[in-house]
mmCIF file of C-alpha atoms and ligand atoms in Angstrom:
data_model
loop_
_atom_site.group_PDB
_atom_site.id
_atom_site.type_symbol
_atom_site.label_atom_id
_atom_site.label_comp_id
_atom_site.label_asym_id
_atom_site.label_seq_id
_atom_site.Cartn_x
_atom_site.Cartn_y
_atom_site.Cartn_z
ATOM 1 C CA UNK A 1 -12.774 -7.998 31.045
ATOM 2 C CA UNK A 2 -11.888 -7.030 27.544
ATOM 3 C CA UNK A 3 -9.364 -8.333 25.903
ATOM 4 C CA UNK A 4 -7.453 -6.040 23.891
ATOM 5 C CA UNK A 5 -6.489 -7.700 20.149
ATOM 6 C CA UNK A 6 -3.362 -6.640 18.569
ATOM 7 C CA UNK A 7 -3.686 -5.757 15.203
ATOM 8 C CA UNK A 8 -1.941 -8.018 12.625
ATOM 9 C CA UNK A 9 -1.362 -5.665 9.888
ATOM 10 C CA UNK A 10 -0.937 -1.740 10.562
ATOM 11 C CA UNK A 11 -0.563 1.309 7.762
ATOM 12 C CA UNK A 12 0.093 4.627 9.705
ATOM 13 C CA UNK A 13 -0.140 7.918 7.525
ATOM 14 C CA UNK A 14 0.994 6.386 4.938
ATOM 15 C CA UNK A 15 1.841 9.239 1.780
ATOM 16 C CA UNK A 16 2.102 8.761 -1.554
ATOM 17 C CA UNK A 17 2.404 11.147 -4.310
ATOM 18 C CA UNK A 18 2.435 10.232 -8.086
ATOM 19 C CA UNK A 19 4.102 13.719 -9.841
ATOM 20 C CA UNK A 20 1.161 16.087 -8.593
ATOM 21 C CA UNK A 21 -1.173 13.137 -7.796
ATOM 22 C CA UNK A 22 -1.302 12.487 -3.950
ATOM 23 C CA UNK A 23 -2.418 8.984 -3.888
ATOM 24 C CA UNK A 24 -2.461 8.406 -0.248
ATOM 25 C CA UNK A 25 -2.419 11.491 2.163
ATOM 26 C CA UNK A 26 -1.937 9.989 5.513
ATOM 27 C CA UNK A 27 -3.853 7.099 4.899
ATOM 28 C CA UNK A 28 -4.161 4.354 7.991
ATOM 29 C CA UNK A 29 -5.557 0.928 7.299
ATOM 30 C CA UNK A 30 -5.659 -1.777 10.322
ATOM 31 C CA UNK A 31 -6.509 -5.779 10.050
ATOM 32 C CA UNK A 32 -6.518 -8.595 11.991
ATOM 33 C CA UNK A 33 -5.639 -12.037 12.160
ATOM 34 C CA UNK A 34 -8.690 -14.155 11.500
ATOM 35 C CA UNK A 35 -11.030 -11.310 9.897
ATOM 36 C CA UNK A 36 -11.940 -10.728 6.495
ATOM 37 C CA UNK A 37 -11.507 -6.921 5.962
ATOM 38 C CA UNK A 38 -12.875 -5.051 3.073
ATOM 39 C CA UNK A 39 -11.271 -2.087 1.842
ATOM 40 C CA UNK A 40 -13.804 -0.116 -0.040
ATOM 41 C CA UNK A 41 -13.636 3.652 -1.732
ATOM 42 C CA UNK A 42 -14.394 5.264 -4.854
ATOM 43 C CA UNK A 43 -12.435 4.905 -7.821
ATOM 44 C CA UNK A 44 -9.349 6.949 -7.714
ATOM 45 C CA UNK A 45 -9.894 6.751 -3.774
ATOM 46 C CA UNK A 46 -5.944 5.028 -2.856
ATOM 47 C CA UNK A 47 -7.277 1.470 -2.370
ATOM 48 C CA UNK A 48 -4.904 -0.199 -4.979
ATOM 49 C CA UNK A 49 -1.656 2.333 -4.459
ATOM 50 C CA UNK A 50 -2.470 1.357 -0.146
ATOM 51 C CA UNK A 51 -2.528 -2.359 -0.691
ATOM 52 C CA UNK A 52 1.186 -1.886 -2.989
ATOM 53 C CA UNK A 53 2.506 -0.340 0.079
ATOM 54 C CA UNK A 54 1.235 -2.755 2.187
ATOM 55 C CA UNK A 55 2.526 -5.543 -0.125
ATOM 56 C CA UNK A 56 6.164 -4.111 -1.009
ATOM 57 C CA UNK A 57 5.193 -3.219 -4.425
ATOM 58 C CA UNK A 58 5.893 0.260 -3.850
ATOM 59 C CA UNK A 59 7.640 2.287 -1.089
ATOM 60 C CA UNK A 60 5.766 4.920 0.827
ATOM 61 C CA UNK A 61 6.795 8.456 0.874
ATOM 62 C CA UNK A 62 6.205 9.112 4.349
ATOM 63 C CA UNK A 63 4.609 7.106 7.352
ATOM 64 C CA UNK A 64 4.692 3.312 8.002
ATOM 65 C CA UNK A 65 3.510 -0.212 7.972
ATOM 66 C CA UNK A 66 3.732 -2.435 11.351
ATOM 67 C CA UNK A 67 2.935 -6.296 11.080
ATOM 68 C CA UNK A 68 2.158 -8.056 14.352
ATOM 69 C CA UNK A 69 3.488 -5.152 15.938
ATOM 70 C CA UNK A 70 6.595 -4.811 14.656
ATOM 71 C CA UNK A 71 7.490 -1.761 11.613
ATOM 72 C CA UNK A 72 8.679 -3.024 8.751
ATOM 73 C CA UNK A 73 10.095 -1.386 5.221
ATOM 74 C CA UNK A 74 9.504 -4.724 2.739
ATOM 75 C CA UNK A 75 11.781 -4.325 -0.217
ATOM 76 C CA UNK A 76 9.660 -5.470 -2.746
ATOM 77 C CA UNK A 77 7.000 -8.483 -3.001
ATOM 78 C CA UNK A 78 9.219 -10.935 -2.672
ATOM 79 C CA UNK A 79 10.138 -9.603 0.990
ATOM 80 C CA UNK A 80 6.605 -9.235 1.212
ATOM 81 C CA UNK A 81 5.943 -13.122 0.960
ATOM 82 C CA UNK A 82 8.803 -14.343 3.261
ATOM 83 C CA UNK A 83 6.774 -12.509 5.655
ATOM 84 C CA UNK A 84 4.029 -14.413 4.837
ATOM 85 C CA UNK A 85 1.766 -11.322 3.030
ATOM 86 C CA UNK A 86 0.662 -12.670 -0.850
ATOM 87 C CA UNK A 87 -1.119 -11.028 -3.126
ATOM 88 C CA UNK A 88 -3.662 -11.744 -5.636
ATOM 89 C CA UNK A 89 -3.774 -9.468 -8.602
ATOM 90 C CA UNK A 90 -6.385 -9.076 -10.483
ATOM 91 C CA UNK A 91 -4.661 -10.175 -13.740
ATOM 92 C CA UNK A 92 -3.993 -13.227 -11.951
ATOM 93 C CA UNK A 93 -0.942 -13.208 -13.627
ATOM 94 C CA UNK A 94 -0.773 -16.911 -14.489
ATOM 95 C CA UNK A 95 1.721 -19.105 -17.154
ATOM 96 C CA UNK A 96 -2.010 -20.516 -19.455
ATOM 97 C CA UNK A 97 0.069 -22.753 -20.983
ATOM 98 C CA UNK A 98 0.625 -24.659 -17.308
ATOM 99 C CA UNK A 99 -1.412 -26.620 -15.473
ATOM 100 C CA UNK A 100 -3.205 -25.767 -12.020
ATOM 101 C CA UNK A 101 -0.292 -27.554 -10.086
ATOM 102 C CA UNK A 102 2.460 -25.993 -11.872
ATOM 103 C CA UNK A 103 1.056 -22.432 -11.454
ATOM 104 C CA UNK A 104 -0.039 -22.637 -7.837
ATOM 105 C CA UNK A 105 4.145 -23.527 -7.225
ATOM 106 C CA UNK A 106 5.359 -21.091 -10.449
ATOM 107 C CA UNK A 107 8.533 -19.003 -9.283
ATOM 108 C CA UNK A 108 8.634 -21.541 -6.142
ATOM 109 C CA UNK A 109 9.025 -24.736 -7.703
ATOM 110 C CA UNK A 110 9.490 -28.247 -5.903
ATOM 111 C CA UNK A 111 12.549 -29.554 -7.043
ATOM 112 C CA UNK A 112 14.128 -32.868 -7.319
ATOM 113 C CA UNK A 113 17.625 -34.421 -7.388
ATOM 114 C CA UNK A 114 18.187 -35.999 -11.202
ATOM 115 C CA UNK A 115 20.884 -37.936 -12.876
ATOM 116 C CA UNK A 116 24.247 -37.673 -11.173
ATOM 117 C CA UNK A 117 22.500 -36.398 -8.053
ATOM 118 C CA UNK A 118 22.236 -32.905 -9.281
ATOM 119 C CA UNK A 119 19.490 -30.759 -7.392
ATOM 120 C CA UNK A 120 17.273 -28.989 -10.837
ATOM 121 C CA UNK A 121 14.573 -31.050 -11.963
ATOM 122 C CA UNK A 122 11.192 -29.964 -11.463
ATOM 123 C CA UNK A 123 9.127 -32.716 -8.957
ATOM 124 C CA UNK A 124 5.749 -32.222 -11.006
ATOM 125 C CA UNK A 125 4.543 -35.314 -8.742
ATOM 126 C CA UNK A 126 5.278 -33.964 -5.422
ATOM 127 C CA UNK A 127 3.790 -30.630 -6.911
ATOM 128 C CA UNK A 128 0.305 -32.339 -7.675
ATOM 129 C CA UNK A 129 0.073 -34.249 -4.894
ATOM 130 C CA UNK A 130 0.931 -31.365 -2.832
ATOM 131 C CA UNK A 131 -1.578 -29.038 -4.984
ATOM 132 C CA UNK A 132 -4.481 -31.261 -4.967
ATOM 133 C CA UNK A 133 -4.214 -31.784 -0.986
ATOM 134 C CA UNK A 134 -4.663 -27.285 -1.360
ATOM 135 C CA UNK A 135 -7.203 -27.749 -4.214
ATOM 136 C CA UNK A 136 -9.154 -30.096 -1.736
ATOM 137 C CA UNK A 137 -8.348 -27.935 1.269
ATOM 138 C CA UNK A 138 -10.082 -25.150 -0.305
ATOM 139 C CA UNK A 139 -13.071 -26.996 -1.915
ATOM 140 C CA UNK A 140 -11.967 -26.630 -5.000
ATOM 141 C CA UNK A 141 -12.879 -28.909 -7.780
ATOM 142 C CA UNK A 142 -10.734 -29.635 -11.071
ATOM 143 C CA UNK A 143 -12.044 -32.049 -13.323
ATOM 144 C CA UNK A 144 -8.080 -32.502 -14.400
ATOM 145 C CA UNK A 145 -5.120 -31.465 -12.573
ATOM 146 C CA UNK A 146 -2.728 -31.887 -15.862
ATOM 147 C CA UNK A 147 -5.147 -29.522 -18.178
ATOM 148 C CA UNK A 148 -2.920 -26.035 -18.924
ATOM 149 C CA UNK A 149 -5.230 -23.012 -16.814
ATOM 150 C CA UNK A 150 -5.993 -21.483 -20.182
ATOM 151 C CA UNK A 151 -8.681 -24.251 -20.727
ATOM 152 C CA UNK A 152 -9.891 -23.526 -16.871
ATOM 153 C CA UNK A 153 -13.321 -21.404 -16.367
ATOM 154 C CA UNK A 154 -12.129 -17.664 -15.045
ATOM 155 C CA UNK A 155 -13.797 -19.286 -11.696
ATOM 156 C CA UNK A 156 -11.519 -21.999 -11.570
ATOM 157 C CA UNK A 157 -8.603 -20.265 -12.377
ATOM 158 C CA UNK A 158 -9.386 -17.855 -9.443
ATOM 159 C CA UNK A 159 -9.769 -20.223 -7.264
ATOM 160 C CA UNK A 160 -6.494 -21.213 -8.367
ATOM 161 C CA UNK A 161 -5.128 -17.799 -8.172
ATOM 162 C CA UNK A 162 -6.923 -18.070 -4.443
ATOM 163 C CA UNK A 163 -4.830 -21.330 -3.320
ATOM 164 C CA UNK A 164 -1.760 -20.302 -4.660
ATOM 165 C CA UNK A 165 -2.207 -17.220 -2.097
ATOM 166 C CA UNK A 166 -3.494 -19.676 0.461
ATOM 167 C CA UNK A 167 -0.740 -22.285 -0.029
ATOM 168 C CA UNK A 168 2.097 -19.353 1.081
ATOM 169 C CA UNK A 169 0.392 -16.942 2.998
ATOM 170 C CA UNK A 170 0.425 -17.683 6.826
ATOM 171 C CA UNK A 171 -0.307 -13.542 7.461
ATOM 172 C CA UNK A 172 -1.875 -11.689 5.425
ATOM 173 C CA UNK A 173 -3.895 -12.316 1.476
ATOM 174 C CA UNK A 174 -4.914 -9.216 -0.171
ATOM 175 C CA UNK A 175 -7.315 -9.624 -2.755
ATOM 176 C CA UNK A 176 -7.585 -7.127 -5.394
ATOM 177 C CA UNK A 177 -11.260 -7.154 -7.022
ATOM 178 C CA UNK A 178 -11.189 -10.972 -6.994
ATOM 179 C CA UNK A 179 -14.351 -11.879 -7.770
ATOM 180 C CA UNK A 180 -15.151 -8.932 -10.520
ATOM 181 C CA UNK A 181 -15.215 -10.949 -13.630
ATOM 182 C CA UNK A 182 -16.903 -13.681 -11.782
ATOM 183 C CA UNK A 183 -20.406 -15.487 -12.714
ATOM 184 C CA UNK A 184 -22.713 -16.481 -9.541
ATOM 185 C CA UNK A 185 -21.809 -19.849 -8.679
ATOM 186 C CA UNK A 186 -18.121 -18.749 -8.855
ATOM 187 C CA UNK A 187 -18.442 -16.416 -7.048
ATOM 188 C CA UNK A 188 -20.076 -17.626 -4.307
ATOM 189 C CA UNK A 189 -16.983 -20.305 -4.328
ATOM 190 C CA UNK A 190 -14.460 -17.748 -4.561
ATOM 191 C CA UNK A 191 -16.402 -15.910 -1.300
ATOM 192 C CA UNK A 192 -16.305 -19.304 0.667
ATOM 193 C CA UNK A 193 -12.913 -19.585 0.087
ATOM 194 C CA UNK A 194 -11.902 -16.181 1.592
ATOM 195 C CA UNK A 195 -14.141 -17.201 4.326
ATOM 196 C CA UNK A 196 -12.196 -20.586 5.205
ATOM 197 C CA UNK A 197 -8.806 -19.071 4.842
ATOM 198 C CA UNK A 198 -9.789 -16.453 7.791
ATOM 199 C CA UNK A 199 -11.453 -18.851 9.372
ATOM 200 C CA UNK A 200 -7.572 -20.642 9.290
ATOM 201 C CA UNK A 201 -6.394 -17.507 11.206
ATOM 202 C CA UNK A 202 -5.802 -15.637 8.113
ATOM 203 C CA UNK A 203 -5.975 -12.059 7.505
ATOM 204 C CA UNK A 204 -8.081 -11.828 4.365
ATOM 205 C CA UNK A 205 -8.058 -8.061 2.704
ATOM 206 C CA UNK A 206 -10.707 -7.733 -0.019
ATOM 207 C CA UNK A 207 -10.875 -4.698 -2.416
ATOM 208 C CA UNK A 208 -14.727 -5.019 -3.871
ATOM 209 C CA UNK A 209 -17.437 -2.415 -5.639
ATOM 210 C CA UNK A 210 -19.962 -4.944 -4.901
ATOM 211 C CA UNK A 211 -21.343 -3.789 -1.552
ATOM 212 C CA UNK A 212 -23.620 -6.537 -0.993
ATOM 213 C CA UNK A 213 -20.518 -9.626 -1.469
ATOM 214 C CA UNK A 214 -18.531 -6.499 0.937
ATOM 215 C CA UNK A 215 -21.778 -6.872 3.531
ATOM 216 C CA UNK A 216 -21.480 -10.677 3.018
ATOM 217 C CA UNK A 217 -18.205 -12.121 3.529
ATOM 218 C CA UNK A 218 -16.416 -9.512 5.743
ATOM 219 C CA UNK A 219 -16.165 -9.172 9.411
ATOM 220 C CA UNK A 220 -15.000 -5.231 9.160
ATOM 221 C CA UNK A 221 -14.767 -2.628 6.283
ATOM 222 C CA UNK A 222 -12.514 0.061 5.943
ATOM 223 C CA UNK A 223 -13.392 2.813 3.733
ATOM 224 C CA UNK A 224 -10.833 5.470 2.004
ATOM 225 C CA UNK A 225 -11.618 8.555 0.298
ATOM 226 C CA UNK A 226 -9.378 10.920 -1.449
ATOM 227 C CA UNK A 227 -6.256 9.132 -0.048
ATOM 228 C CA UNK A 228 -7.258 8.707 3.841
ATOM 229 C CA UNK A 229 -9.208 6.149 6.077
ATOM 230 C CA UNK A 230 -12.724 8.103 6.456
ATOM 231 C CA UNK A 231 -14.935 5.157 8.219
ATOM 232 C CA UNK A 232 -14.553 1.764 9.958
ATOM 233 C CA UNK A 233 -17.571 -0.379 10.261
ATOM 234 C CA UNK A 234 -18.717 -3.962 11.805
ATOM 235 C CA UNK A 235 -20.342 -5.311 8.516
ATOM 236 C CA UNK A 236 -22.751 -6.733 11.058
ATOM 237 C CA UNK A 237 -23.861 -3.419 12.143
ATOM 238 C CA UNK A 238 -23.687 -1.058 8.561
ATOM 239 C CA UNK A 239 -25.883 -1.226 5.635
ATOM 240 C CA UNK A 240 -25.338 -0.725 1.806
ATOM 241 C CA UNK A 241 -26.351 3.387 2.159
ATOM 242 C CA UNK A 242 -24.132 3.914 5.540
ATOM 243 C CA UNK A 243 -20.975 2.427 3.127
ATOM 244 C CA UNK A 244 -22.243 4.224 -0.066
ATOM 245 C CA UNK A 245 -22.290 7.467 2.256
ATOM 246 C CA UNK A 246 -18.797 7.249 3.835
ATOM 247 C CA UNK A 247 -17.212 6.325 0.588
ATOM 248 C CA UNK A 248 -18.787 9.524 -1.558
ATOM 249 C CA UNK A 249 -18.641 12.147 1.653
ATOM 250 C CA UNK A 250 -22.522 12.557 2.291
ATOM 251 C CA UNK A 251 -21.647 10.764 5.609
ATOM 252 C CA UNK A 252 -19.325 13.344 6.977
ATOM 253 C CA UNK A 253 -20.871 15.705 9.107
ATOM 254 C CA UNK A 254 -22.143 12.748 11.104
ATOM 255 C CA UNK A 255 -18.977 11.114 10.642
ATOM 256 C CA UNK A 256 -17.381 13.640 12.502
ATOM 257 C CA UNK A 257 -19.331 14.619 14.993
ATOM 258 C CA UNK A 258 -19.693 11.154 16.044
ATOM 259 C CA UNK A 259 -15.973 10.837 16.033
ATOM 260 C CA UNK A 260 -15.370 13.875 18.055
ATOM 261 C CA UNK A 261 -18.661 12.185 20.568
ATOM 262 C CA UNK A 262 -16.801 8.250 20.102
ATOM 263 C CA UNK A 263 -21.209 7.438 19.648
ATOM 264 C CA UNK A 264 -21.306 6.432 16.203
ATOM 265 C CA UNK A 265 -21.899 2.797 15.408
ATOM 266 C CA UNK A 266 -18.361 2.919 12.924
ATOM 267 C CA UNK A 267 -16.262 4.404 15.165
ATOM 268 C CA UNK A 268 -17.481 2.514 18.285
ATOM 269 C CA UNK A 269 -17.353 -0.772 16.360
ATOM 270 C CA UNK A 270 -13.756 0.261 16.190
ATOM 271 C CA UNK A 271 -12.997 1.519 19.914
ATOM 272 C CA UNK A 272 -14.923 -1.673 20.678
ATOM 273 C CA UNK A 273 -12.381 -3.967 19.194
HETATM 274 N N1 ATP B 301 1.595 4.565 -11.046
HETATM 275 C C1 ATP B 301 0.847 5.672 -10.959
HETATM 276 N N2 ATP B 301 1.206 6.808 -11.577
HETATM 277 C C2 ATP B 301 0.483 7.920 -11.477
HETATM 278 N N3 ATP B 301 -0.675 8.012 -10.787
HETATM 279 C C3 ATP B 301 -1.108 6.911 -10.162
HETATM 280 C C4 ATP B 301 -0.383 5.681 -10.202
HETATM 281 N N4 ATP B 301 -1.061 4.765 -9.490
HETATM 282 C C5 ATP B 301 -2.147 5.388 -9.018
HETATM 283 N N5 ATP B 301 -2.181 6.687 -9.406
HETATM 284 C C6 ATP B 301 -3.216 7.676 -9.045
HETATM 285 O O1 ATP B 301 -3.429 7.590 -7.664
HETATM 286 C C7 ATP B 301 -4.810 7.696 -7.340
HETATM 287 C C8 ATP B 301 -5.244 6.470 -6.588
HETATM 288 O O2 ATP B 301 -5.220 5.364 -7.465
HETATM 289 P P1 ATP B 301 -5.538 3.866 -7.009
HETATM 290 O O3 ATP B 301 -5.237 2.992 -8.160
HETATM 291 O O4 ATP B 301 -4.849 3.574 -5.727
HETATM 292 O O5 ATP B 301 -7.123 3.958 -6.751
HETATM 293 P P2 ATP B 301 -8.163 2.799 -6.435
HETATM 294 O O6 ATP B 301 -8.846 3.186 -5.169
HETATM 295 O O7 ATP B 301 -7.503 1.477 -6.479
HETATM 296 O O8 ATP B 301 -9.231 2.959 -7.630
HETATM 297 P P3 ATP B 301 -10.072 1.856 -8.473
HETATM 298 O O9 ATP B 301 -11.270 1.546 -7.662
HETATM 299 O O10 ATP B 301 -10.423 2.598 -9.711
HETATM 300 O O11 ATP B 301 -9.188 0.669 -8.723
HETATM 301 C C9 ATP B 301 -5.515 7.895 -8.668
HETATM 302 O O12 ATP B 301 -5.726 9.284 -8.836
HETATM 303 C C10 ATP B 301 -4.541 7.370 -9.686
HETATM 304 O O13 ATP B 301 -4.676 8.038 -10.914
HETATM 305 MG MG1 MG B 302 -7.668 -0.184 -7.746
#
């Protein structure tokens, strides 16, 4: 019999309008625990604005977002991360003058009691023992734990970027365009890294113009277009033009028609679930 998987992570018509600009026009996204989903679309297509809702960075006008089955209205990111959902940005938005340890716990520091028993002082100890047992976790490799991240390569400091997610998400990571400014051997790091973390149970959600790393790492790709969920494939079962023609609209007619028939290979993969 077929089991029936809940999703982890739910948008349902989710609107919203900048001034004129309508962002997201009843845009639904679904993810589950253990998958690597890529959210793909054109520039300008809602990918960035969905993943703010979906991450409390900005409150939708209309429709909703439902983790493990339950709705929920996250008041910001913060909310967003006691629920277990982090985000990596793709600023990475880092202190460079700190090292790996003290970024992966900046804003959640490990602290300590000091003189006179007073709870304040930062534990940097217990924070680089605990950060090299998530450094090692991960695979990644630091030549020095104590070197400030501005002397890191941008690989390394993603990966850092990566663990920090990884170290406090138990839900959901969504990964804006994490690899983009990435060399080969990074990137092929950064990939396996998204790849253990779902393998941990994870819901990994990648935003990535690089169609073949989209085809490599992810189990199912979502694709929006002008504001609205067009296409859902198994990566197993799409190819590079099949993507390229749901994101830009030359897909549609089929689209549709196989929608309307449930016999297309996207929206089975999806009924099949
Ligand atoms: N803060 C904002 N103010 C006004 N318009 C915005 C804002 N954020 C996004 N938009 C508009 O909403 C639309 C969707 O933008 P969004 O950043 O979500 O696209 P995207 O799919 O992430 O694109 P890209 O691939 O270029 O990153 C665009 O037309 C954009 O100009
Ligand atoms: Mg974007």
């Amino acid at each position: 019999m077929a089991s029936v998987r809940e999703p982890l992570l739910e948008a349902r018509g989710v609107v919203k309008q900048f001034g004129h600009v309508q962002a997201l026009q009843g845009a639904d996204f679904t993810a589950y625990a253990g998958e690597v989903v890529a959210l793909i679309g054109d520039n300008g297509a809602g990918k960035s604005t969905l993943v703010n809702v979906l991450s409390g960075v900005i409150t939708p006008d209309a429709g909703e977002v439902r983790l493990a089955g339950r709705r929920v209205r996250f008041t910001g990111p913060a909310d967003a991360q006691r629920h277990g959902v982090e985000t990596v940005y793709q600023d990475l938005s880092m202190a460079p003058d700190l090292d790996a340890a003290a970024n992966l716990y900046l804003g959640r520091e490990i602290l300590r009691r000091g003189v006179l028993g007073r709870l304040g002082v930062l534990d940097r100890p217990a924070m680089r023992r605990a950060a090299a047992g998530a450094f090692a976790e991960l695979g990644v490799t630091l030549k020095d734990i104590t070197a400030p991240v501005a002397t890191l390569s941008g690989g390394q400091r993603q990966s850092v970027a990566v663990a920090r997610a990884v170290a406090f998400a138990n839900n959901v990571i969504f990964m804006d365009e994490p690899t983009a400014a990435l060399g080969v051997v990074q990137r092929a790091r950064v990939l396996e890294t998204i790849r253990r973390v779902a393998d941990r149970g994870i819901c990994v959600v990648l935003i990535s113009h690089n169609m073949p790393e989209v085809l490599s790492v992810s189990d199912r790709i979502e694709v929006l277009r002008l504001g609205r969920r067009v296409a859902s494939f198994h990566a197993a079962y799409t190819t590079i033009e099949e993507l390229v023609g749901a994101m830009t609209g030359s897909l549609d007619r089929g689209l549709e028609t196989f929608a309307a028939t449930g016999s297309t290979r996207a929206w089975n993969a999806e009924v099949a679930r």
